[in-house]
Short mmCIF file of C-alpha atoms in Angstrom, two decimals:
data_model
loop_
_atom_site.label_atom_id
_atom_site.label_comp_id
_atom_site.label_asym_id
_atom_site.label_seq_id
_atom_site.Cartn_x
_atom_site.Cartn_y
_atom_site.Cartn_z
CA MET A 27 54.49 111.04 106.84
CA GLU A 28 55.92 107.75 106.69
CA LEU A 29 56.70 106.49 103.63
CA TYR A 30 55.76 102.70 103.83
CA ALA A 31 52.46 103.38 105.69
CA THR A 32 51.39 105.94 103.10
CA LEU A 33 52.34 103.43 100.35
CA GLU A 34 50.12 100.81 102.08
CA GLN A 35 47.30 102.98 101.89
CA LEU A 36 47.70 104.01 98.26
CA ILE A 37 47.75 100.30 97.42
CA THR A 38 44.56 99.51 99.29
CA VAL A 39 42.63 102.50 98.02
CA ASP A 40 39.40 100.68 96.22
CA ASN A 41 38.47 103.32 93.90
CA PRO A 42 40.77 103.61 90.92
CA PHE A 43 40.23 107.41 90.49
CA GLU A 44 40.88 108.39 93.87
CA LYS A 45 44.09 106.09 93.79
CA LEU A 46 45.16 108.30 90.73
CA SER A 47 44.38 111.51 92.61
CA ALA A 48 46.10 110.63 95.61
CA PHE A 49 49.47 109.16 94.04
CA LYS A 50 50.03 112.40 92.15
CA PRO A 51 50.71 114.52 95.32
CA PHE A 52 52.31 111.21 97.02
CA TYR A 53 54.82 111.23 94.27
CA LEU A 54 55.78 114.96 94.32
CA ARG A 55 56.15 114.76 98.00
CA TYR A 56 58.45 111.56 97.55
CA LEU A 57 60.57 113.48 94.91
CA ASP A 58 60.93 116.40 97.43
CA ASN A 59 62.04 113.98 100.06
CA GLY A 60 58.87 114.63 102.10
CA PHE A 61 58.47 111.24 103.97
CA THR A 62 60.32 109.48 106.91
CA VAL A 63 61.06 105.71 106.42
CA ASP A 64 60.45 103.31 109.34
CA TYR A 65 61.85 100.08 108.60
CA SER A 66 60.48 98.08 111.72
CA SER A 67 57.35 97.51 110.11
CA GLU A 68 56.56 94.58 108.10
CA PRO A 69 54.78 94.42 104.77
CA LYS A 70 51.21 93.06 104.65
CA ILE A 71 50.20 90.37 102.31
CA PHE A 72 47.15 91.55 100.54
CA GLU A 73 44.03 88.92 100.38
CA TYR A 74 42.05 91.01 97.69
CA PRO A 75 43.22 93.27 94.71
CA SER A 76 42.60 96.76 95.24
CA TYR A 77 39.66 97.07 92.49
CA SER A 78 37.93 93.93 94.05
CA ARG A 79 35.01 96.44 95.13
CA PHE A 80 34.91 98.37 92.05
CA CYS A 81 35.24 95.81 89.08
CA THR A 82 33.72 92.47 88.56
CA ILE A 83 36.21 89.80 88.66
CA VAL A 84 35.75 86.46 86.80
CA ASP A 85 37.89 83.58 85.44
CA PRO A 86 40.51 84.58 83.10
CA LYS A 87 38.96 81.88 80.79
CA THR A 88 35.78 83.96 80.54
CA VAL A 89 36.90 87.39 80.15
CA PRO A 90 35.16 88.67 76.97
CA LYS A 91 37.35 88.19 73.69
CA ARG A 92 38.62 91.46 72.15
CA ASN A 93 37.46 91.06 68.35
CA LYS A 94 35.57 92.97 65.85
CA LEU A 95 38.24 95.94 66.40
CA ASP A 96 36.47 98.03 63.84
CA THR A 97 33.27 98.51 66.08
CA PRO A 98 32.88 100.61 69.16
CA GLU A 99 32.20 97.35 71.19
CA GLY A 100 35.25 95.64 70.11
CA GLN A 101 37.36 98.64 70.78
CA ILE A 102 35.77 99.27 74.18
CA LEU A 103 36.66 95.46 75.16
CA LEU A 104 40.51 95.93 73.89
CA LEU A 105 40.69 99.35 75.60
CA HIS A 106 39.23 98.02 79.00
CA ALA A 107 41.60 94.90 78.82
CA VAL A 108 44.52 97.28 78.25
CA ALA A 109 43.14 99.68 81.30
CA HIS A 110 42.81 96.73 83.44
CA ILE A 111 46.53 95.70 82.74
CA GLU A 112 48.08 99.08 83.49
CA TYR A 113 45.80 99.77 86.39
CA SER A 114 47.10 96.50 87.82
CA ALA A 115 50.50 97.49 86.93
CA ILE A 116 50.18 100.49 89.03
CA ASP A 117 49.45 98.37 92.12
CA LEU A 118 52.29 96.04 91.22
CA ALA A 119 54.77 98.88 91.14
CA LEU A 120 53.61 100.37 94.45
CA ASP A 121 53.81 96.89 96.04
CA ALA A 122 57.52 96.46 94.82
CA ALA A 123 58.34 99.70 96.41
CA TYR A 124 56.43 98.82 99.72
CA ARG A 125 57.59 95.32 99.93
CA PHE A 126 61.16 95.23 99.30
CA ARG A 127 62.44 97.50 101.83
CA ASP A 128 65.85 96.28 102.29
CA VAL A 129 67.09 96.77 98.80
CA GLY A 130 67.83 100.66 98.77
CA GLU A 131 66.53 103.87 97.98
CA GLU A 132 67.40 103.36 94.26
CA PHE A 133 65.12 100.38 93.81
CA THR A 134 62.08 102.18 95.56
CA ARG A 135 62.91 105.27 93.16
CA ASP A 136 62.70 103.05 90.33
CA TRP A 137 59.58 101.48 90.99
CA LEU A 138 57.64 104.69 92.09
CA LYS A 139 58.95 106.04 88.50
CA VAL A 140 57.28 102.98 86.91
CA ALA A 141 54.09 103.56 88.72
CA GLU A 142 54.11 107.08 87.60
CA ASP A 143 54.73 105.66 84.16
CA GLU A 144 51.63 103.17 84.43
CA VAL A 145 49.12 106.04 85.98
CA ARG A 146 49.63 108.01 82.72
CA HIS A 147 49.42 104.82 80.54
CA PHE A 148 46.03 104.11 82.43
CA GLU A 149 44.74 107.68 82.01
CA MET A 150 45.52 107.50 78.31
CA ILE A 151 43.20 104.56 77.86
CA GLU A 152 40.73 105.66 80.25
CA ALA A 153 40.11 108.79 78.20
CA LEU A 154 39.75 106.83 75.13
CA LEU A 155 37.09 104.48 76.88
CA LYS A 156 35.30 107.76 77.76
CA GLU A 157 35.39 109.13 74.17
CA LEU A 158 33.61 105.60 73.28
CA GLY A 159 30.97 106.26 76.11
CA SER A 160 32.57 103.59 78.47
CA PHE A 161 34.72 103.67 81.61
CA TYR A 162 37.12 101.29 83.71
CA GLY A 163 35.02 98.99 85.76
CA ALA A 164 32.40 98.58 82.90
CA CYS A 165 33.50 95.18 81.72
CA PRO A 166 34.53 91.85 83.65
CA VAL A 167 38.33 91.65 84.70
CA HIS A 168 40.67 88.93 85.97
CA ASP A 169 42.77 88.95 89.18
CA ALA A 170 45.77 87.17 87.59
CA LEU A 171 48.47 89.81 87.96
CA PHE A 172 47.33 90.22 91.48
CA GLU A 173 47.27 86.56 92.39
CA ALA A 174 51.11 86.64 90.69
CA SER A 175 52.19 89.63 92.87
CA MET A 176 51.08 87.74 96.13
CA ARG A 177 52.61 84.38 95.22
CA THR A 178 55.98 86.04 94.65
CA LEU A 179 57.13 87.41 97.94
CA THR A 180 60.88 87.43 97.46
CA LEU A 181 62.72 89.86 95.30
CA LEU A 182 64.18 87.23 93.22
CA GLU A 183 60.91 85.78 92.36
CA ARG A 184 58.90 88.87 92.04
CA MET A 185 61.34 90.40 89.63
CA ALA A 186 61.47 87.06 87.54
CA VAL A 187 57.96 86.79 87.22
CA VAL A 188 56.30 90.04 87.05
CA PRO A 189 58.53 92.50 85.00
CA ARG A 190 60.49 89.71 83.37
CA TYR A 191 57.87 87.48 82.64
CA LEU A 192 54.44 88.85 82.75
CA GLU A 193 55.56 92.51 81.45
CA ALA A 194 57.97 90.96 78.80
CA ASN A 195 55.17 88.95 77.38
CA GLY A 196 53.44 92.26 76.89
CA LEU A 197 56.48 93.25 74.46
CA ASP A 198 55.43 90.39 72.58
CA ALA A 199 51.82 90.75 72.56
CA THR A 200 51.33 94.53 71.74
CA PRO A 201 52.76 94.28 68.43
CA LEU A 202 50.20 91.51 67.58
CA ILE A 203 47.37 93.68 68.74
CA LEU A 204 49.06 96.58 66.73
CA ALA A 205 49.20 94.38 63.50
CA LYS A 206 45.37 93.87 63.76
CA LEU A 207 44.59 97.35 64.25
CA ILE A 208 46.98 98.94 61.31
CA PRO A 209 44.76 97.74 58.45
CA LEU A 210 41.82 99.94 60.29
CA LYS A 211 43.73 102.81 60.50
CA LYS A 212 41.13 105.21 58.69
CA ASN A 213 38.72 104.56 61.80
CA THR A 214 39.92 107.74 63.67
CA MET A 215 39.49 105.91 67.20
CA VAL A 216 41.51 103.08 65.97
CA GLU A 217 44.25 105.62 64.91
CA LYS A 218 44.02 106.94 68.85
CA ILE A 219 44.33 103.31 70.09
CA ILE A 220 47.45 102.45 67.98
CA SER A 221 49.15 105.73 69.10
CA ALA A 222 48.56 105.00 72.75
CA LEU A 223 49.57 101.47 72.45
CA GLU A 224 52.91 102.78 70.53
CA VAL A 225 53.68 104.95 73.62
CA ILE A 226 52.86 102.24 76.22
CA LEU A 227 55.00 99.74 74.12
CA ASP A 228 58.04 101.90 74.10
CA GLU A 229 57.91 102.76 78.01
CA GLU A 230 57.02 99.14 78.98
CA ILE A 231 60.58 98.24 77.46
CA ASP A 232 62.13 100.51 80.05
CA HIS A 233 59.96 98.74 82.86
CA VAL A 234 61.19 95.32 81.85
CA GLN A 235 64.54 96.55 81.73
CA ARG A 236 64.49 97.81 85.11
CA GLY A 237 62.93 94.41 86.30
CA ASP A 238 65.94 92.71 84.49
CA ARG A 239 68.42 94.78 86.30
CA TRP A 240 67.03 94.04 89.80
CA PHE A 241 66.41 90.25 88.94
CA LYS A 242 70.33 90.28 88.19
CA ILE A 243 70.99 91.83 91.37
CA ALA A 244 68.85 89.68 93.20
CA CYS A 245 70.67 87.00 91.81
CA GLU A 246 73.98 88.32 93.01
CA ARG A 247 72.62 88.86 96.35
CA GLN A 248 71.36 85.13 96.69
CA ARG A 249 74.53 83.81 94.80
CA CYS A 250 72.68 82.20 92.04
CA ASP A 251 72.89 82.04 88.28
CA SER A 252 70.54 84.08 86.26
CA ASP A 253 69.42 80.61 84.70
CA ILE A 254 67.37 80.25 87.48
CA TYR A 255 64.87 82.50 85.76
CA PHE A 256 63.74 79.67 83.76
CA GLU A 257 63.16 77.44 86.88
CA ILE A 258 61.28 80.21 88.60
CA VAL A 259 58.95 80.87 85.49
CA GLU A 260 58.38 77.05 85.29
CA ARG A 261 57.23 76.78 88.74
CA TYR A 262 54.67 79.19 88.32
CA TYR A 263 53.67 78.84 84.70
CA PRO A 264 54.79 75.32 83.47
CA ARG A 265 55.55 74.66 79.96
CA SER A 266 55.92 78.48 79.11
CA PHE A 267 59.21 77.92 77.40
CA PRO A 268 60.55 77.12 74.70
CA ARG A 269 57.72 78.77 72.42
CA ARG A 270 57.05 77.80 68.93
CA VAL A 271 56.39 81.11 68.21
CA GLY A 272 58.40 84.44 67.44
CA ILE A 273 58.70 87.03 70.28
CA ASN A 274 59.53 90.76 69.99
CA CYS A 275 63.37 90.00 69.73
CA LYS A 276 64.35 93.72 69.58
CA ALA A 277 62.20 94.74 72.62
CA ARG A 278 63.47 91.95 74.58
CA LYS A 279 67.33 92.74 73.78
CA LEU A 280 66.84 96.28 74.70
CA ALA A 281 64.98 95.28 78.08
CA GLY A 282 68.18 93.20 78.93
CA PHE A 283 67.55 89.56 77.73
CA SER A 284 70.69 87.95 76.44
CA SER A 285 70.70 85.75 73.10
CA GLU A 286 70.94 82.88 75.03
CA ASP A 287 68.01 83.77 77.06
CA LEU A 288 66.16 84.31 73.78
CA LYS A 289 67.08 80.83 72.42
CA GLN A 290 65.54 79.29 75.61
CA ILE A 291 62.20 81.45 75.21
CA SER A 292 61.36 80.96 71.56
CA LEU A 293 62.35 78.25 69.12
CA VAL A 294 62.25 80.97 66.27
CA ASP A 295 65.52 82.37 65.88
CA CYS A 296 66.06 86.12 66.85
#
């Protein structure tokens, strides 16, 4: 079996649960060096996210608000939103390994490990959705993460935008969600959600750190300063920085952001 053809098949599987079932033996085979590699083929630019036939895709502004977290309805909306982020992150990690073929085996290994983590995260959240009588695909979703990936087709831009901007934003957002949930801990489901989000937050630091490392390697390859990060983010997400609110300084520093980076990201001192 050839690695990149298999990755393409995995990315385009349109049923999330079939994709998870296919990923696990694929990953074990990969770790066992069970694939040949053909560098002559070119990666595709995908027109639609893999979940387009499974989920109802809407404008991000119309996705249901996640409030009333002490109710099953509010918990389902929160969990579904997290599940969609984690499922999208599976495809993002697979796509990085599939697309950037000239970077080397270490890069491929890094992003397939990230994909394995994201599969586990998705399964944790999906299990909680099932406890509440729901499932992934029950609520409308947006395709902003897919759009970001298909607009960033160089290693430098992809590492800047996906792990170092979008996933890093998750490091800031998750503690805010946890702060809303902690006062509701007497609710058994809320306690389970908190535990799952804490695992995800801890492991996402590692994912952002991997992205930070490969972003800096991409800068070296293109002989540019790492400050180009802010130019890239401004190109795709105008007026993102500086923010007038605090960020998760500890998590971002663990993920590789420097004190100078953080000063440009937020006006609130870390």
